[in-house]
XYZ file of C-alpha atoms in Angstrom:
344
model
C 32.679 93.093 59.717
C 31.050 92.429 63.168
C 33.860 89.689 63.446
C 36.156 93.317 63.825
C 33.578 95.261 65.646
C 34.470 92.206 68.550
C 37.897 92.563 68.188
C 37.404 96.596 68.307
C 35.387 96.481 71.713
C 37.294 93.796 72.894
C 40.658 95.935 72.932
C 38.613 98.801 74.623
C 37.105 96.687 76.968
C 40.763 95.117 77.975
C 41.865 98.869 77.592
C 38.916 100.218 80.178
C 39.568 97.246 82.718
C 43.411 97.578 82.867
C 43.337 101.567 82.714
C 40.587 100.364 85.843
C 43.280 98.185 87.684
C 46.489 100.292 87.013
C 44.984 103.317 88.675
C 43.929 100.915 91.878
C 47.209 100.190 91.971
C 49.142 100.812 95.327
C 52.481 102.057 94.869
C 54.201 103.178 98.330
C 55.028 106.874 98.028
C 57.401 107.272 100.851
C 60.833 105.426 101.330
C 63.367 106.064 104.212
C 67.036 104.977 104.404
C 69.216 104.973 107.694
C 72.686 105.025 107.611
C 74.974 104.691 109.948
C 78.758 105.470 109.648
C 82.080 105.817 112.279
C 82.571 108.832 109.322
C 81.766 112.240 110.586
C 78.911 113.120 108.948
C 79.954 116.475 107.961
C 82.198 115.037 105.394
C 79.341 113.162 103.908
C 77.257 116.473 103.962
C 79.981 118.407 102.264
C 80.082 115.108 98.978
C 76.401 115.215 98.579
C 76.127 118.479 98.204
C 78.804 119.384 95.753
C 77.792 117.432 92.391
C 81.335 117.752 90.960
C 82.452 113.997 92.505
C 79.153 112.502 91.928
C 80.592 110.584 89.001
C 83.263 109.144 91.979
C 80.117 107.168 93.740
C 76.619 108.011 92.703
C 74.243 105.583 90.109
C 70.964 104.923 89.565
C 71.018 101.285 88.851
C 73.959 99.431 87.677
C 74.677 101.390 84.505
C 77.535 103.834 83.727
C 75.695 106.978 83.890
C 76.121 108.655 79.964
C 76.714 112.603 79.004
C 76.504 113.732 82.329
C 76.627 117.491 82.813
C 76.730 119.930 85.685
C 74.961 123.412 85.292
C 75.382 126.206 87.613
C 77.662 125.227 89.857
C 77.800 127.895 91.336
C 74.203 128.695 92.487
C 73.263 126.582 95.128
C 70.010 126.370 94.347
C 69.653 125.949 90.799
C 72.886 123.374 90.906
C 71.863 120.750 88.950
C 73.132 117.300 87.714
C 71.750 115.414 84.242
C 72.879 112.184 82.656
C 70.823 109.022 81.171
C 71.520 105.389 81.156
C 70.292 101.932 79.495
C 67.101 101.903 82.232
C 66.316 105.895 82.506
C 65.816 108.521 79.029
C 66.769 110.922 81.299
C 68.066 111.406 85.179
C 68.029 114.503 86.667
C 69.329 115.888 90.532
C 69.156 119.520 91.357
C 69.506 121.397 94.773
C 66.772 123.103 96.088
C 67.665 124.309 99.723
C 69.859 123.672 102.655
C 69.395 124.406 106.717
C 72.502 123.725 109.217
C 71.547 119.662 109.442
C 69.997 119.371 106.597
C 69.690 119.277 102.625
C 66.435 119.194 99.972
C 67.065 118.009 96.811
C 64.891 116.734 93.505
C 65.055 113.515 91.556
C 63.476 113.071 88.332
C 63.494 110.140 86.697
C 62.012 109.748 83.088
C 61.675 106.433 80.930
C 59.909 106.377 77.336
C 56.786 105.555 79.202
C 56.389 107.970 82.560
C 58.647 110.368 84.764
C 58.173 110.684 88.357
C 59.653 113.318 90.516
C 61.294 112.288 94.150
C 61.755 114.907 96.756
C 64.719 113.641 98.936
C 65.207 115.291 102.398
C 68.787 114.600 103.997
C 69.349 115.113 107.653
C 73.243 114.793 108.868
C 73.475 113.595 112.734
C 77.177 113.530 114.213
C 77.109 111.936 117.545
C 79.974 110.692 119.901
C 81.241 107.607 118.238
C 79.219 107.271 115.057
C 76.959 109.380 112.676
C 73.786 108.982 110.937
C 72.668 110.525 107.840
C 68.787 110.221 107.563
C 67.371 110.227 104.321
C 63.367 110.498 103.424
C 62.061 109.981 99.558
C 59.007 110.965 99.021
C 57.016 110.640 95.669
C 53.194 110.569 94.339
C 53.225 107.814 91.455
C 50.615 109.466 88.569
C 48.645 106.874 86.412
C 51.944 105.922 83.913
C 54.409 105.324 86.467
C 51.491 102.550 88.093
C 51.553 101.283 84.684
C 55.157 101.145 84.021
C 55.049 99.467 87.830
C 53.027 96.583 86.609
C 55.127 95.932 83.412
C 58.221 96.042 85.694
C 57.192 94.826 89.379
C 59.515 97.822 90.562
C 58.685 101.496 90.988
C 61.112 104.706 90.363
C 61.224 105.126 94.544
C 62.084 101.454 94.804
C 65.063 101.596 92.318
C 65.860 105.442 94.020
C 66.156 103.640 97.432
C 68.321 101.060 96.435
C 70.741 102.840 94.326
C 71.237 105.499 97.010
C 71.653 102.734 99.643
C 74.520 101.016 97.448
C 75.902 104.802 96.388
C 76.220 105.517 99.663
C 78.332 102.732 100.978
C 80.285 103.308 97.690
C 80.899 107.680 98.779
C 82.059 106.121 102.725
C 84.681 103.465 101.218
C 85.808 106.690 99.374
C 85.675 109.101 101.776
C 87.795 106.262 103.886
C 90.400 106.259 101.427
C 90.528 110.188 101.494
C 91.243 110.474 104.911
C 93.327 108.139 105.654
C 96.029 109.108 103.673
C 98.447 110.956 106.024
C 102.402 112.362 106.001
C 105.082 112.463 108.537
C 107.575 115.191 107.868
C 110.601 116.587 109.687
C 110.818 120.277 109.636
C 114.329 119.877 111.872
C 115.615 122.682 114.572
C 113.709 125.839 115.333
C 113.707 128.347 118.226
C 110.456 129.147 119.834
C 110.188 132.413 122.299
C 108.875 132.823 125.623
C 105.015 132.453 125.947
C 102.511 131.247 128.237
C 99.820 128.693 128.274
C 96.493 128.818 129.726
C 95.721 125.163 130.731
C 94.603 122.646 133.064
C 96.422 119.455 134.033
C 95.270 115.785 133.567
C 96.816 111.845 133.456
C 96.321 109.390 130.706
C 97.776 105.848 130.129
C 100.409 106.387 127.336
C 97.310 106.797 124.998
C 96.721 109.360 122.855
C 93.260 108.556 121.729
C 92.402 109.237 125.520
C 94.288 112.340 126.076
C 92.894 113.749 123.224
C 89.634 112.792 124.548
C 90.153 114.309 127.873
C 92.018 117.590 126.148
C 89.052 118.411 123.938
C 86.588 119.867 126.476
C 89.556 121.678 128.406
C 90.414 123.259 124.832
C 86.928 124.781 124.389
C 86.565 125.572 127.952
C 89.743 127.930 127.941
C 88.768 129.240 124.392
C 85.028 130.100 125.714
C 86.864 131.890 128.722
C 89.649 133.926 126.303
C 86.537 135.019 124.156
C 84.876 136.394 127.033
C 87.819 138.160 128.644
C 88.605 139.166 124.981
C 92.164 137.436 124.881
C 94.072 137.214 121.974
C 95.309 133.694 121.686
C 98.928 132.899 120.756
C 99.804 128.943 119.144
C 96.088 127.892 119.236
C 95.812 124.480 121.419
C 99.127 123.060 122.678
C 99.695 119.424 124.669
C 102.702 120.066 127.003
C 103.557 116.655 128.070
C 105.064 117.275 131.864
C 106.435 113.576 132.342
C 107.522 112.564 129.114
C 110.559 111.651 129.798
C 110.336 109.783 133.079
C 109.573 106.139 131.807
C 105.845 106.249 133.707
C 103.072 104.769 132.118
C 100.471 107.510 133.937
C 101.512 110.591 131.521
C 100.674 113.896 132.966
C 99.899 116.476 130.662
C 98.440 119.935 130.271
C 96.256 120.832 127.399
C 95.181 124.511 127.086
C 95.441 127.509 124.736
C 98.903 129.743 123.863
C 98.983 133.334 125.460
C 101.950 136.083 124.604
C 100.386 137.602 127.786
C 100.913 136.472 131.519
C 96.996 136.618 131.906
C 95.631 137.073 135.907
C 93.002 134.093 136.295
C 90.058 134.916 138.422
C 89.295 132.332 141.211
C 86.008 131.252 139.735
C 87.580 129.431 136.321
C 89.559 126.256 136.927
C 92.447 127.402 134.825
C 95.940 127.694 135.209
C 98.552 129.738 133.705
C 102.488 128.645 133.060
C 105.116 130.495 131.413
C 106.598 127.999 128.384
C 110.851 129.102 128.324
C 112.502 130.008 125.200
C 114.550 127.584 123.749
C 115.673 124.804 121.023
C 113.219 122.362 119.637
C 113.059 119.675 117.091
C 109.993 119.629 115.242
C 108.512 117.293 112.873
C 105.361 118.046 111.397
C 101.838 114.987 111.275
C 99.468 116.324 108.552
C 96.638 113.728 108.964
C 94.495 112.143 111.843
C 95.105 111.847 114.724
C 95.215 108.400 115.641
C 99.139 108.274 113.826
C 99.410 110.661 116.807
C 101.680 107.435 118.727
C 103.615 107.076 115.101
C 104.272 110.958 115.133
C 106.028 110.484 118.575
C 107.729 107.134 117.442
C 109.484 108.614 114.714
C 110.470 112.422 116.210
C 112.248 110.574 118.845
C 113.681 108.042 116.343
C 114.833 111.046 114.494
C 116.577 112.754 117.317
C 118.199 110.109 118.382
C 119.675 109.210 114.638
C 121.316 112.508 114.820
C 122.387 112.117 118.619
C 120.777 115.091 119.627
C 120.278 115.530 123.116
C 117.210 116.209 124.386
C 116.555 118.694 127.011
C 114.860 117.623 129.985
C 114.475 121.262 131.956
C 112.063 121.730 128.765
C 108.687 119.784 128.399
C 107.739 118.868 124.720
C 104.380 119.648 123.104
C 102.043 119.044 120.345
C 101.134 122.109 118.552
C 97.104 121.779 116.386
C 97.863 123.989 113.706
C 94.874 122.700 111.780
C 92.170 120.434 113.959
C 88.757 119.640 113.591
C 87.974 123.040 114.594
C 89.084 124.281 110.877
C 87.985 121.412 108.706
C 85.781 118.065 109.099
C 88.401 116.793 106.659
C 91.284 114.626 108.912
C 93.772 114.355 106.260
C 93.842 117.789 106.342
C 94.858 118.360 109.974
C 98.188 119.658 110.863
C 99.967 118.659 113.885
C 103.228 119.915 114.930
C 105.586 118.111 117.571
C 107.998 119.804 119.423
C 111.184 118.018 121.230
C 113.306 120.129 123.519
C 117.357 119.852 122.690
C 120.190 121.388 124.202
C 122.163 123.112 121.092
């Protein structure tokens, strides 16, 4: 009998010391993950927040997540996202609130043993040539989730971090893939009327990455100006290219915004006005980036000249932005049209 009386306060004692360790246990509460992408981070905003592609790029861990399901959708704030795996009982991500920069969400993570609950705060950064999205985990680890920690070496924020980490160089691949996919279409002759174009006038090497950088502030200079005066704009923002056709490798062109008005400029802006002539065009239409801008060219002219069409020269061509970064974050979506004069 006392030989189980020893036994019996020999598992308490073991149970009273280790209860006594686990809860001096130091498990870090606080994670934070940089990442830095070429991707704006709009576009990254826009996939974390909508848990309908999750299944595209998120894990926690290296299993295939199992039964996931989506409830309400459609409310924001009670959006929420549940699945399990071999390593997690249950997994569970719901929104909780959003700001212009940023997003809050929850993370709860239950095994047989504990569940721990991991407040992650996203902050989107788009700068010049790059973007960062900022992300801070936060989580206080009760007495079974230090246990579980000293069974395992690794804590729920630990295996958070890392699987967010690896998910999110999984969501830029496929964002990548998303927006690079682009069409070149011709939409053939069309007849454009008189209008005029509110612009100013700068040179470039042939290269359209830097003419669209220099257009870009002119663009929302002119629109800031037609808000004010309360202009109606006409075509959105037009490129007219003034030396196309001259064989120069300084290309002069005018970027502004479409007017169906001849609008008086007051001496104080730095803008200038020119009246675009009716006439015959060939168009061919770039839905995607940008940078097949040079391709878009390439090809209209390639086109033209298959069907000997003769170009116009007393006409300037132009790009047209029917859809630009100004409408959606989303290149693949952008819309450009390109305009060659022809003589009929």
């Amino acid at each position: 009998m006392k030989f189980f009386k020893y036994i019996f306060f020999l598992i308490v004692l073991i149970f009273v010391l280790g209860s006594l360790y686990i809860a001096t246990v130091s498990v870090h509460n606080q994670e934070t993950i940089n990442f830095e992408t070429p991707i704006n981070a709009k576009l990254f905003e826009s996939k974390i927040k909508d848990f309908s592609s999750y299944s595209n790029w998120f894990s926690i861990g290296e299993d295939e997540a199992i039964n996931p399901r989506l409830s309400n959708s459609e409310d924001f704030e009670n959006s929420t996202l549940s699945w399990q795996n071999s390593k997690f009982e249950g997994i569970n991500l719901q929104n909780k609130s959003k700001f212009s920069d940023s997003l809050v969400q929850q993370l709860t993570l239950k095994t047989w043993l504990s569940l721990s609950e991991i407040d992650l705060t996203w902050k989107f950064e788009t700068l010049e040539n790059n973007s960062n999205l900022i992300l801070h985990l936060e989580s206080n680890a009760d007495f079974w989730q230090k246990a579980e920690y000293v069974f395992t070496g690794i804590s729920h924020l630990d295996i958070a971090k890392t699987s967010i980490e690896n998910s999110l160089s999984s969501l830029e691949s496929s964002i990548q893939k998303e927006i690079s996919v682009y069409d070149i279409a011709v939409v053939g002759k069309v007849e454009t009327s008189r209008f005029y174009l509110l612009h100013a006038t700068s040179a470039a090497r042939l290269n359209f990455n830097k003419i669209l950088e220099k257009s870009e502030p002119i663009f929302k200079s002119i629109e800031n100006f037609m808000t004010e005066k309360k202009f109606e704009i006409y075509k959105g923002r037009l490129i007219l290219f003034e030396n196309l056709y001259e064989n120069t490798g300084n290309l002069i062109f005018s970027p502004g915004i479409g007017s169906q008005e001849k609008i008086a400029i007051p001496d104080t802006y730095e803008i200038l006005s020119k009246s675009v002539s009716q006439g015959a065009y060939f168009k061919t239409k770039l839905t995607g980036d940008h940078i097949n801008m040079e391709e878009l060219i390439e090809y209209s002219n390639t086109i033209v000249a298959n069907r000997s069409l003769k170009i116009n020269t007393r006409l300037k061509p132009f790009l047209e932005f029917e859809i630009n970064s100004n409408s959606t974050v989303n290149p693949s979506k952008w819309i450009t049209n390109y305009y060659i004069p022809i003589i009929e």
